[in-house]
CSV table of C-alpha atoms and ligand atoms in Angstrom, one decimal:
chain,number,residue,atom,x,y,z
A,1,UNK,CA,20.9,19.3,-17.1
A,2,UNK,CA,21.9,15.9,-17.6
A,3,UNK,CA,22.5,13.6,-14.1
A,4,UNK,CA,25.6,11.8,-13.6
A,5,UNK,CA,26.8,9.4,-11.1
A,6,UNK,CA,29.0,12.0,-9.3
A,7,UNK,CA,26.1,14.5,-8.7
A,8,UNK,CA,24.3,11.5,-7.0
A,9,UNK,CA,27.0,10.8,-5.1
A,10,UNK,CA,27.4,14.5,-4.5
A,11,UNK,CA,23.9,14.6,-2.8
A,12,UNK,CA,24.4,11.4,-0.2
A,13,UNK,CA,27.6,13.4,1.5
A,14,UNK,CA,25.4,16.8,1.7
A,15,UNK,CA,22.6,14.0,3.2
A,16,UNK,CA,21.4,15.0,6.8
A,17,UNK,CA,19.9,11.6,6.8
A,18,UNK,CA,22.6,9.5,5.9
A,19,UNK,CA,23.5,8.2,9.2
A,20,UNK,CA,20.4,6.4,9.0
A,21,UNK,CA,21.3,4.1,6.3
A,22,UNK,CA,23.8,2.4,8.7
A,23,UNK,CA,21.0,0.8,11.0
A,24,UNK,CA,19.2,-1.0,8.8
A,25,UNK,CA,20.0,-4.4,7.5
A,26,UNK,CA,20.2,-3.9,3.6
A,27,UNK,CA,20.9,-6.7,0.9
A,28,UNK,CA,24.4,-5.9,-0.4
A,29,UNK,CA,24.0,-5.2,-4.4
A,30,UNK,CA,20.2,-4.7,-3.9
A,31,UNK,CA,18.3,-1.4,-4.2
A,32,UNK,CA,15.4,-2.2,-2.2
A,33,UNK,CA,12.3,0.4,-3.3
A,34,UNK,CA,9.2,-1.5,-1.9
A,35,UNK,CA,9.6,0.3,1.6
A,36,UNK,CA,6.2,1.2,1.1
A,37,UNK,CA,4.8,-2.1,0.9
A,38,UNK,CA,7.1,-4.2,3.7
A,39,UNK,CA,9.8,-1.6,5.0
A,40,UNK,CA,13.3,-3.0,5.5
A,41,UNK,CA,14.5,-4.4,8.9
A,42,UNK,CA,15.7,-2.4,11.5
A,43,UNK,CA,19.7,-4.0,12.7
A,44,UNK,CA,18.4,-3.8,16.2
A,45,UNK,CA,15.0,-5.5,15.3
A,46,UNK,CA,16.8,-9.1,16.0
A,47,UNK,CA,18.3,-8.1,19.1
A,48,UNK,CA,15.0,-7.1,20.1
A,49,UNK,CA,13.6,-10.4,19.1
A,50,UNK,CA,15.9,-12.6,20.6
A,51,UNK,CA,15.8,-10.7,24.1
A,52,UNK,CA,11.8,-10.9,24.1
A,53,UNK,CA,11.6,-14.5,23.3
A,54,UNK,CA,14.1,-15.6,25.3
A,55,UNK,CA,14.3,-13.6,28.2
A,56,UNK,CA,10.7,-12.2,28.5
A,57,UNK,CA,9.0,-14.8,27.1
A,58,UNK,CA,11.2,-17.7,27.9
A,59,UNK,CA,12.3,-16.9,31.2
A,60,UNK,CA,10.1,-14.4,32.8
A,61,UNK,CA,6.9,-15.7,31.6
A,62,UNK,CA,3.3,-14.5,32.6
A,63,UNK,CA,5.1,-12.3,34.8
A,64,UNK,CA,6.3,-10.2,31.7
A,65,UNK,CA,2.4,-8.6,31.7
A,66,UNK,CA,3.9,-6.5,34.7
A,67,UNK,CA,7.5,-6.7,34.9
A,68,UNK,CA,8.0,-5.7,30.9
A,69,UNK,CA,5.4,-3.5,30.7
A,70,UNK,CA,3.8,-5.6,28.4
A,71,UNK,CA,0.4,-4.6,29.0
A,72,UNK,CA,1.3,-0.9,28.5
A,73,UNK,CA,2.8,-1.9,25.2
A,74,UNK,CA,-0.4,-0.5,23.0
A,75,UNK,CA,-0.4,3.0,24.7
A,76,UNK,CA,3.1,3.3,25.3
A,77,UNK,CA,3.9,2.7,21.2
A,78,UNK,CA,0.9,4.5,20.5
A,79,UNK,CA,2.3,7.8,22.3
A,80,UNK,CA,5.7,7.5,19.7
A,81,UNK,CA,3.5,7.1,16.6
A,82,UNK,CA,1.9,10.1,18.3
A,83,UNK,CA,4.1,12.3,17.7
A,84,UNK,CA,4.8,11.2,14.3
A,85,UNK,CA,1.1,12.2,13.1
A,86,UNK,CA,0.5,15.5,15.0
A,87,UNK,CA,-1.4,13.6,17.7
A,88,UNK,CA,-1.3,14.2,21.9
A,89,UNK,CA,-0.3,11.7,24.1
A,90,UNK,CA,-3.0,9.1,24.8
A,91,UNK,CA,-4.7,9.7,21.2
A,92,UNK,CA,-3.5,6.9,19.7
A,93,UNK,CA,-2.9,2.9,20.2
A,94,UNK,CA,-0.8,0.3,18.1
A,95,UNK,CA,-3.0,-2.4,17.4
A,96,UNK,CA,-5.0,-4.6,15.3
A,97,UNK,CA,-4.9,-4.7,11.7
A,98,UNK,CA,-5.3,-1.4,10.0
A,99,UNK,CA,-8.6,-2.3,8.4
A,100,UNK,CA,-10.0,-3.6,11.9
A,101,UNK,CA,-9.4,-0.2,13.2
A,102,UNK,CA,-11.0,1.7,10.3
A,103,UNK,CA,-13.8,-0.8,11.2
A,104,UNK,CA,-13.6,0.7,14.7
A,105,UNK,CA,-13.2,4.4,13.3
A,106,UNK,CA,-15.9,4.1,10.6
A,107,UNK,CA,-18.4,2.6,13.3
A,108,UNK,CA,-17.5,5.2,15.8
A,109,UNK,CA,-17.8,8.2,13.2
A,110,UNK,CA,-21.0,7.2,12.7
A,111,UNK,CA,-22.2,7.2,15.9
A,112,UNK,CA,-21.3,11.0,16.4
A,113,UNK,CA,-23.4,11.7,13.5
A,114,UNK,CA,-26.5,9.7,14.1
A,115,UNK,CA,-29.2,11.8,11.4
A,116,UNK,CA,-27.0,10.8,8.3
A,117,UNK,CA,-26.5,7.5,6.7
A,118,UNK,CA,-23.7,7.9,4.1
A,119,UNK,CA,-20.0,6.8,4.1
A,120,UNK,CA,-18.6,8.6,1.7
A,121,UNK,CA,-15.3,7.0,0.2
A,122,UNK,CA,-12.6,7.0,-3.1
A,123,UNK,CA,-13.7,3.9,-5.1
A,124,UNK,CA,-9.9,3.4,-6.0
A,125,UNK,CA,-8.5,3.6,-2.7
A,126,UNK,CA,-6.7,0.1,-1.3
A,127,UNK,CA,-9.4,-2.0,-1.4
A,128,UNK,CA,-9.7,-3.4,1.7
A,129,UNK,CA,-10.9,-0.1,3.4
A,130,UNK,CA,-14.1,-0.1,0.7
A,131,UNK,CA,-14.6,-4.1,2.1
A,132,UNK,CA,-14.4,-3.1,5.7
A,133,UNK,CA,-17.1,-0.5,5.1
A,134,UNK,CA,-19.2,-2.3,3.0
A,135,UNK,CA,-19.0,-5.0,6.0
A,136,UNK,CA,-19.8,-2.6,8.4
A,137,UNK,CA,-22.4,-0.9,6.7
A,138,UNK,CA,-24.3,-4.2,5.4
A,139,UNK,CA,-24.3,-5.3,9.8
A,140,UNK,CA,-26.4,-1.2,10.1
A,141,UNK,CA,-29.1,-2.4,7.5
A,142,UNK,CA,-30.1,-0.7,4.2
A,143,UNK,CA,-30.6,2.8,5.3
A,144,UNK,CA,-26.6,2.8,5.6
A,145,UNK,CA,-24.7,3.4,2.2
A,146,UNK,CA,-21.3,3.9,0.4
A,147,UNK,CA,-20.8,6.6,-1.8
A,148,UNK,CA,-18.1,6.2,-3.9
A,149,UNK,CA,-16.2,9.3,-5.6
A,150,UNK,CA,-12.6,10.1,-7.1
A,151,UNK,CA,-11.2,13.1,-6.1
A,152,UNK,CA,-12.3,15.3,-9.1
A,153,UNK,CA,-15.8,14.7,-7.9
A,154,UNK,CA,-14.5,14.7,-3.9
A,155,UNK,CA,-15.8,18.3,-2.9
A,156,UNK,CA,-18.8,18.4,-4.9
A,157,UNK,CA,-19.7,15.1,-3.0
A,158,UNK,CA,-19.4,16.2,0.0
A,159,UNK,CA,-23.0,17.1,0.9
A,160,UNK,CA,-25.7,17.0,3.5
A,161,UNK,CA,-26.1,13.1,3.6
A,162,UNK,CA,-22.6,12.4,3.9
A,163,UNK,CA,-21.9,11.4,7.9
A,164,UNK,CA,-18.5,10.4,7.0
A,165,UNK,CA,-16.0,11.4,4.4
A,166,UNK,CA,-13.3,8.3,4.9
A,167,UNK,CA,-10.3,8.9,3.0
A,168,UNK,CA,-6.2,7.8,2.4
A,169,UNK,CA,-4.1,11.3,2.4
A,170,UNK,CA,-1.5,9.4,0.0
A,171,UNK,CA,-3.0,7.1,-2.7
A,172,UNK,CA,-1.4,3.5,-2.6
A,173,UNK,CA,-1.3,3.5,-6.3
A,174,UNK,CA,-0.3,6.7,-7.7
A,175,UNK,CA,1.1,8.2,-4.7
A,176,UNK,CA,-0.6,11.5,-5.1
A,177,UNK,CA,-1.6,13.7,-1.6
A,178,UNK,CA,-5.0,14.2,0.0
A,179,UNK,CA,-5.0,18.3,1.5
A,180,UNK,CA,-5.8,17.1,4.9
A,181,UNK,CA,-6.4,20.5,6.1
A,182,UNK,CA,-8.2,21.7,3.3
A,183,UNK,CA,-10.5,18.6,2.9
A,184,UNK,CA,-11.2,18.1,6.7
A,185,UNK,CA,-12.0,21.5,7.3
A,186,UNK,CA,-14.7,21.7,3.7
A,187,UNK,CA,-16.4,18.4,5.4
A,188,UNK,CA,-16.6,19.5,8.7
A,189,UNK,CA,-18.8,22.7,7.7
A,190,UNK,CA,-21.0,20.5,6.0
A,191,UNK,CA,-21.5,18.4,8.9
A,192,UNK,CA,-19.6,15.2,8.5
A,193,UNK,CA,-16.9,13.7,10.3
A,194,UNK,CA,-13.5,12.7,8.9
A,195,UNK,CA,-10.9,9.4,9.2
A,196,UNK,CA,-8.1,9.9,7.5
A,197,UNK,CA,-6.2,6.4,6.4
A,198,UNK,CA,-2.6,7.8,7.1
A,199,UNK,CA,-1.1,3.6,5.7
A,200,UNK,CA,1.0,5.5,3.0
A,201,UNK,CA,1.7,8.7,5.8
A,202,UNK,CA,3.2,8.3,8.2
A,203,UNK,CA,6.9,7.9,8.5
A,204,UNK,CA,6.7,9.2,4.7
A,205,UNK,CA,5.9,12.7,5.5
A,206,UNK,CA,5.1,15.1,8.3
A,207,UNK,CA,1.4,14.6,9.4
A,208,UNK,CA,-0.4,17.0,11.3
A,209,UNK,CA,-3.6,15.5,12.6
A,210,UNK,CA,-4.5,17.6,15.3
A,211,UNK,CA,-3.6,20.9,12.9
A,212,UNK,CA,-5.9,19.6,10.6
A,213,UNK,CA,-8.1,19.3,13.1
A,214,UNK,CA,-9.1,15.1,12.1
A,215,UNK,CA,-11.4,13.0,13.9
A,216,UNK,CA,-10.2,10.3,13.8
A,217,UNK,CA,-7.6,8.3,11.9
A,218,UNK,CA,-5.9,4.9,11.6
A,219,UNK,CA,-2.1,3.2,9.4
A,220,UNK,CA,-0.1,0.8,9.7
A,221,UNK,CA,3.8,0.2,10.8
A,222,UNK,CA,4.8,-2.3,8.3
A,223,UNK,CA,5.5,-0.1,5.7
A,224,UNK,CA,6.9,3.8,6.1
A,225,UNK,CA,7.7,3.0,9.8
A,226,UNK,CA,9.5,-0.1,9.4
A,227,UNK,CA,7.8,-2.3,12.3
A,228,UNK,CA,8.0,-5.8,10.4
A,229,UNK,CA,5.6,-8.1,8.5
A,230,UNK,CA,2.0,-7.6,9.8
A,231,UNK,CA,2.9,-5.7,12.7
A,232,UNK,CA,-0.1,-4.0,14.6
A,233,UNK,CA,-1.6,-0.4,12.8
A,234,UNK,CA,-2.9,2.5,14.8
A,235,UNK,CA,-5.8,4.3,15.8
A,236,UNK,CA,-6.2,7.6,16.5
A,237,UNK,CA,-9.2,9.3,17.9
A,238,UNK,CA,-9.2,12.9,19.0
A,239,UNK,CA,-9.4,13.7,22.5
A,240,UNK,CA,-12.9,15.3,21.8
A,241,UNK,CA,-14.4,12.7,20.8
A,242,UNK,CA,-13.5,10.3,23.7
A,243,UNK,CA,-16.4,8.9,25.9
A,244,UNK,CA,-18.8,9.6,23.4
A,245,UNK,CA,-19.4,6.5,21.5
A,246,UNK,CA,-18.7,2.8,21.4
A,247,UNK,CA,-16.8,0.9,19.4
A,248,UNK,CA,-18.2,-2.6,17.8
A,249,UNK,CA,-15.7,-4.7,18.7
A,250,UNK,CA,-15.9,-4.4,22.3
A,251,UNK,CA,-13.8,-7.3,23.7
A,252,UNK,CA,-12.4,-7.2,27.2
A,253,UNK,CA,-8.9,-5.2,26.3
A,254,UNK,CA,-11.0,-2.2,26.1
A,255,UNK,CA,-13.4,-2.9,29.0
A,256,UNK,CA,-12.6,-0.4,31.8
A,257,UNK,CA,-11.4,-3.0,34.2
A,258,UNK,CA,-10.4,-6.1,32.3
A,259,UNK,CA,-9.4,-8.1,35.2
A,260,UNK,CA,-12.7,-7.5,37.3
A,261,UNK,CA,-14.4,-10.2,34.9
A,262,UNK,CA,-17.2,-8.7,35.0
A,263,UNK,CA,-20.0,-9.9,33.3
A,264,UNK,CA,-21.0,-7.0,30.8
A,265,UNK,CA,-19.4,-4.7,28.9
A,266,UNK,CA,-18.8,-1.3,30.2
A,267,UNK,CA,-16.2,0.6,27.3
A,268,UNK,CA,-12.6,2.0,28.9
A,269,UNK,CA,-11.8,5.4,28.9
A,270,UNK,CA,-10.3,7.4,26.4
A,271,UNK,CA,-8.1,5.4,23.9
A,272,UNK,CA,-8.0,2.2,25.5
A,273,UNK,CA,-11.5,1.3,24.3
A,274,UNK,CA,-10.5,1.1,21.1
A,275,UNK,CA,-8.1,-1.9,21.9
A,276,UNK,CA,-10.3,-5.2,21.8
A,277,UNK,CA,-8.1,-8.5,22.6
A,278,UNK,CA,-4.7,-9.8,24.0
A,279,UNK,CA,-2.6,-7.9,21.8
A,280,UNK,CA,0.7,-9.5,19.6
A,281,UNK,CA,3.6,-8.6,21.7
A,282,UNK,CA,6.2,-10.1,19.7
A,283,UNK,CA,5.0,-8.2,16.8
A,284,UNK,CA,4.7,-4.8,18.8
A,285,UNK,CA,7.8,-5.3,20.5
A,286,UNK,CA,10.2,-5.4,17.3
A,287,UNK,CA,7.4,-2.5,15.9
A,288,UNK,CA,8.6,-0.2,18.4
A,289,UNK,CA,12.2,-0.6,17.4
A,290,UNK,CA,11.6,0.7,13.5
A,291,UNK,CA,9.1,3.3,15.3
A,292,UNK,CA,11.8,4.6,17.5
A,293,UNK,CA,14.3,5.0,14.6
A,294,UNK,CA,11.8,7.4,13.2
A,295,UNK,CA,11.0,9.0,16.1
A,296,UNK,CA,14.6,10.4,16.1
A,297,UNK,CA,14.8,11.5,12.6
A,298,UNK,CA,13.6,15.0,11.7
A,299,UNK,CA,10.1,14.8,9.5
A,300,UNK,CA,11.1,18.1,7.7
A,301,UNK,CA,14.3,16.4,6.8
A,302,UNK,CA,12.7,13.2,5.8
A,303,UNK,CA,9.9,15.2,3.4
A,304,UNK,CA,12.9,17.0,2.0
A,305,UNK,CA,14.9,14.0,0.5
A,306,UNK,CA,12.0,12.1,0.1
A,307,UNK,CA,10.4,15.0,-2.6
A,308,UNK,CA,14.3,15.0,-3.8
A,309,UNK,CA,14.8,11.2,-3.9
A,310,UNK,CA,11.4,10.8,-6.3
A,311,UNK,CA,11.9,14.0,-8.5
A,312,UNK,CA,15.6,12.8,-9.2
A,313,UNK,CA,14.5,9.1,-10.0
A,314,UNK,CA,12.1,10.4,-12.5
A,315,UNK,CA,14.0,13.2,-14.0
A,316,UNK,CA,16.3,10.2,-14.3
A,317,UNK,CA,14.1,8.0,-16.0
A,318,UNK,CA,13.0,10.1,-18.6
A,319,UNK,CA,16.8,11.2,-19.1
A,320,UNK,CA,17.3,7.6,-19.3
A,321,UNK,CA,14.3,5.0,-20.4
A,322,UNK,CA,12.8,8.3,-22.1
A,323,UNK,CA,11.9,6.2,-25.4
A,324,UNK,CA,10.7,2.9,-23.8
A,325,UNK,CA,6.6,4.0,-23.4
A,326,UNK,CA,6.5,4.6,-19.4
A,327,UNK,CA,3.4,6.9,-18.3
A,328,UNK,CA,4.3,8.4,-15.0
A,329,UNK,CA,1.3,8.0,-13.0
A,330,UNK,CA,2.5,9.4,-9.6
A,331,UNK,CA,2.1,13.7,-9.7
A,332,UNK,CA,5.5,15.7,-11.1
A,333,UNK,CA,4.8,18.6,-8.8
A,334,UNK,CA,6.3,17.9,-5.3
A,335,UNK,CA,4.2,18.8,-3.0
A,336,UNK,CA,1.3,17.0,-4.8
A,337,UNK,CA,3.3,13.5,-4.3
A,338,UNK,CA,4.1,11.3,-1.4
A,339,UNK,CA,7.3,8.8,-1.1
A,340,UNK,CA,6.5,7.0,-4.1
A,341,UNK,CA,6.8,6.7,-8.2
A,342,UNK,CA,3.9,5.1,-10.1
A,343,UNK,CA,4.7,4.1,-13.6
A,344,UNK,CA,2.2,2.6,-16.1
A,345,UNK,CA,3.3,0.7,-18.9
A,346,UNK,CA,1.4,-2.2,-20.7
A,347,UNK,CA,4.1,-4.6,-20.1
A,348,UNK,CA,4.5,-3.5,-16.4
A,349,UNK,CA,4.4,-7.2,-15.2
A,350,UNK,CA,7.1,-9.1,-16.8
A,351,UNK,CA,9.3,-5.3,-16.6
A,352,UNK,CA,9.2,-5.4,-12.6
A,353,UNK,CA,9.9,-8.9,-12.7
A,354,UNK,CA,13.1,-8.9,-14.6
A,355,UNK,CA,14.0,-5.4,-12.1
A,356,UNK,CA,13.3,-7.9,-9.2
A,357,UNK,CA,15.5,-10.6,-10.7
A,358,UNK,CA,18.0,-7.7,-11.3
A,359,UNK,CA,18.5,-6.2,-7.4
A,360,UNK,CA,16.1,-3.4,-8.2
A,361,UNK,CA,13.0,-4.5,-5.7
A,362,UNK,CA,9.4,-2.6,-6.5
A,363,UNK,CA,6.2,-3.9,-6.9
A,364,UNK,CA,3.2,-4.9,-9.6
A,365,UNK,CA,-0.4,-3.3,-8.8
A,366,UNK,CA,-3.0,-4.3,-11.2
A,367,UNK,CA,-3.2,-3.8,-14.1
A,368,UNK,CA,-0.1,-2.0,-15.4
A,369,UNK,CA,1.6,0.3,-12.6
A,370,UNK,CA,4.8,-0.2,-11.6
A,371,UNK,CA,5.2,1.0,-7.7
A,372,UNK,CA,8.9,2.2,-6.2
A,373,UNK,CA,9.1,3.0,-2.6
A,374,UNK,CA,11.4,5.6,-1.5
A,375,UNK,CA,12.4,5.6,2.0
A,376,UNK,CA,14.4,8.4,3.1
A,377,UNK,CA,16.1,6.9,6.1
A,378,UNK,CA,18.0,3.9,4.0
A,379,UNK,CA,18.0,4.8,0.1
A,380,UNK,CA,20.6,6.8,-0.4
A,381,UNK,CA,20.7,9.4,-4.0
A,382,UNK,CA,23.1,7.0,-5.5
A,383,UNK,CA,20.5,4.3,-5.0
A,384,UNK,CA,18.6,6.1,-7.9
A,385,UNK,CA,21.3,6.4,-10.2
A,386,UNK,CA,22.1,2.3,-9.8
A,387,UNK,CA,18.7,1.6,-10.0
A,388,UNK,CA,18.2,3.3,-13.1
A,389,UNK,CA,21.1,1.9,-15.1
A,390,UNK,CA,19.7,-1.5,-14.0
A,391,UNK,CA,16.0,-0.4,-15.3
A,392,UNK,CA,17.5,1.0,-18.5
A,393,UNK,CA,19.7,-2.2,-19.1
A,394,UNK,CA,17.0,-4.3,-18.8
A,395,UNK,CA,14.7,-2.6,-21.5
A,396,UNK,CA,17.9,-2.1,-23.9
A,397,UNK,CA,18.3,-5.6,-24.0
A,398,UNK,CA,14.6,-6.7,-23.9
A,399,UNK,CA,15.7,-8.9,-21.1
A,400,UNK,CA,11.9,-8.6,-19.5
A,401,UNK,CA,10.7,-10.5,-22.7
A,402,UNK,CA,12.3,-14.1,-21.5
A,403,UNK,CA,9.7,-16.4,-20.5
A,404,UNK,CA,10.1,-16.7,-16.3
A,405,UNK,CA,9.9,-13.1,-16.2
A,406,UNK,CA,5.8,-14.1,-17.6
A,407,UNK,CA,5.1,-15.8,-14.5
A,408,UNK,CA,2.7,-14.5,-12.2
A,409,UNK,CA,3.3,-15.3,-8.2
A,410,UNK,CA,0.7,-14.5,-5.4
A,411,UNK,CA,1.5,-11.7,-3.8
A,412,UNK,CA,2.8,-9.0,-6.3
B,501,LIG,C1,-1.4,-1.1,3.3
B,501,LIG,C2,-2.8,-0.6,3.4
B,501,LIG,C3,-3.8,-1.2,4.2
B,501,LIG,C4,-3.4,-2.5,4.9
B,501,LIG,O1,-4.5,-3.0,5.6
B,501,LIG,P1,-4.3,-4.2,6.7
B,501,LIG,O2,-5.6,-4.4,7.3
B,501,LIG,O3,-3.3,-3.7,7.7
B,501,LIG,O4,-3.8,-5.4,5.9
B,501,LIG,C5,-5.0,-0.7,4.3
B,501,LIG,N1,-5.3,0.5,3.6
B,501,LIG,C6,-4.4,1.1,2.9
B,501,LIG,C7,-4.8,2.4,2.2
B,501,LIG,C8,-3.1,0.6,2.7
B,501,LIG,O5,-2.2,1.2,2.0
C-alpha cells in the first residue's frame, strides 16, 4: 500500500497512548527521535525541581534526610522501576551510573561462581560495559579474562569456563533483541550466571526479569524512562542471591548501619548493599517524575505502538527515500527489534546533521549509522510521516552536502 498523511493521522486518534503526549514538554515544529539517547522532559519535571530546591533544600535543609524521605529515595524509586522490569519489591535500587553498577553486578557474579574465570561479553555492545569489565577484571589478576563474541557465535560460546555471560537485551546500535529467556536459561545449564544490561529496555518494552529467571541486571533512566541528563541507573539483583557476596565498592551507603560509624565494613542487607555513597537527590528526585509517567502507562500498549511506530517509519522510508542508498541496520521483523531504527549509509554524518538542522532530532554512531528513537509515550504516528518528508526533502535537494553540515561536534 502506499502511506499517506491521513492514515498517520488515522492511527494517533485510534492511539491508547495519546494522552501521554500532553505531559511532556516538546519543541513545537520539532520531531524529537533521540529518546533513546536523552529522553524528553517530563512537564511536571520543573515543578519538581523547583519544589526540591527551594523548599526541601532551601528551606528544610539537613532535615529533608527524614522529613522528605530522602534517604529512602534509592529503594523507594527502585521499587517503581521494579515493576517495570519484572522485578519484586526490594530487588532493585536507583543509583550510580549504569556502568558503576555493572561494575558492582560483574564483581558480584563472579563471586557466586568462584571455579571459573571468564566474563563472557558482545565485543560491539556500548562500550563502556567492555571498559568496566576490563577494569574490573585487570584489579582480579591474569587468571580473569574477557571473552568477546557476537551473537552468531553467542551459544556456541557459552561453555564451561564462562562464570558470566554479560549481555544488553537491545543493542544500542542496531536495536535488535537479546531472547532473555532463551539465553539466560542456555547459560544457566552450563553453569554461568547472567546480567542483563536492560539501558535500551526498559521503558521501551515489557521486561520480565524475574520470568526469565536473571541474576542480576542493571539500566539507566535517562533514556526510555525519561529521568533527565545523567540521572542515577539501576541495579537489580535477585532475591536469591542476596547475602551472598560483596560488592567492591563497599562505601558506607551500603554498610548495614551507616550512622553507627563504625570502623569496618560490614555489607547491608539485601539491596541496600549495593548503594555505595550519598546519593544525587536532585537528580533522583526529578528521575522519579519520568519514572512514574511510565509506571502508569500499560507496557503491552507501549510494545504495541512502539513495533507500529518503527515498522511504519521504515515502510515509510523505503516508500519514500527508497533510491537514496540507506541500509537498514535495525531487524524488519518485529519482535526481533526494540524502539529504535538503525540506518547505515556512507554519508550518515553530514545526512543527520542537516535532519538536526531540519527539526528531525536523531543521532550519529560511528561510523555510518544513523539512530532514531521512538518513544511511544510522546511521538505520535504523524510524527513519522513529518519526519519523513523532512528526511526525503533534504536528500532531494542535496541539502546535507553544504559545508556546516561537514562539521563534527563532541557528542554525536
Ligand atoms: C546508555 C548506555 C550506557 C550508559 O552508561 P553510563 O555509565 O550510565 O554512562 C551503558 N551501557 C549501555 C548498553 C548503554 O546503552
Amino acid at each position: 500500500m502506499t502511506y499517506t498523511k491521513a492514515f498517520f493521522e488515522q492511527l494517533d486518534k485510534q492511539d491508547p497512548l495519546a494522552s501521554f503526549q500532553a505531559k511532556f514538554a516538546l519543541n513545537a515544529g520539532e520531531i524529537y527521535l533521540d529518546g533513546n539517547s536523552l529522553g524528553a522532559r517530563p512537564k511536571a519535571a520543573l515543578a519538581r525541581a523547583q519544589q526540591v530546591v527551594e523548599q526541601e533544600w532551601g528551606q528544610d535543609l539537613i532535615r529533608s534526610w527524614n522529613k522528605h524521605q530522602w534517604f529512602e529515595l534509592p529503594y523507594r524509586i527502585g521499587n517503581k522501576i521494579a515493576s517495570l522490569i519484572g522485578a519484586q519489591d526490594g530487588e532493585v535500587v536507583c543509583t550510580d551510573a549504569t556502568g558503576l553498577n555493572l561494575y558492582k553486578a560483574v564483581s558480584t557474579a563472579l563471586q557466586l561462581n568462584p571455579s571459573r574465570k571468564v566474563v563472557l561479553m558482545e565485543g560491539s555492545n556500548f562500550p563502556t560495559n567492555n571498559y568496566m569489565v576490563q577494569g574490573l577484571l585487570s584489579q582480579l589478576g591474569d587468571d580473569y579474562q574477557v571473552r568477546f563474541v557476537e551473537e552468531a557465535q553467542l551459544l556456541e560460546q557459552i561453555d564451561e569456563q564462562v562464570a558470566v555471560v554479560c549481555l544488553t537485551q537491545v543493542h544500542y546500535k542496531t536495536g535488535r533483541v537479546l531472547d532473555m529467556q532463551a539465553i539466560t536459561e542456555y547459560a544457566q545449564q552450563k553453569g554461568c550466571l547472567v546480567v542483563w544490561d536492560l539501558c535500551h529496555s526498559a521503558g521501551a518494552l515489557p521486561v520480565d526479569l524475574n520470568g526469565a529467571n536473571a541474576d542480576l541486571a542493571v539500566g539507566c533512566t535517562y533514556k526510555y524512562l525519561n529521568g533527565g541528563p545523567g540521572s542515577p541507573a539501576f541495579i537489580f539483583v535477585a532475591k536469591r542471591h542476596h547475602n551472598r557476596a560483596q560488592q567492591p565498592l563497599s562505601g558506607w551507603w551500603g554498610h548495614s548501619a551507616p550512622f553507627d560509624f563504625k570502623r569496618d565494613y560490614q555489607p547491608g542487607f539485601g539491596i541496600s548493599q549495593m548503594l555505595s555513597g550519598t546519593q544525587a537527590i536532585l537528580s533522583l528526585t526529578v528521575a522519579e517524575v519520568g519514572i512514574d509517567l511510565m509506571c502508569a502507562a500499560d507496557m503491552q500498549a507501549l510494545r504495541k505502538k512502539s513495533q507500529a511506530l518503527t515498522r511504519y517509519f521504515i515502510e515509510l522510508l523505503d516508500q519514500e527515500c527508497g533510491q537514496y542508498g540507506f541500509e537498514l541496520v535495525s531487524p524488519r521483523d518485529d519482535e526481533k527489534r526494540g524502539s529504535q531504527v538503525a540506518l547505515s549509509h556512507a554519508q550518515g554524518y553530514p545526512i543527520m546533521q542537516a535532519l538536526i538542522d531540519a527539526g528531525v532530532i536523531g543521532d550519529f554512531r560511528a561510523p555510518d549509522i544513523l539512530r532514531f528513537g521512538f518513544a511511544p509515550l510522546y511521538n505520535s504516528y504523524v510524527d513519522i510521516w513529518e519526519a519523513v518528508q523532512r528526511f526525503k526533502s533534504i536528500m532531494d535537494n542535496e541539502h546535507w552536502r553544504e559545508a556546516q553540515f561537514n562539521q563534527r561536534h563532541a557528542v554525536t
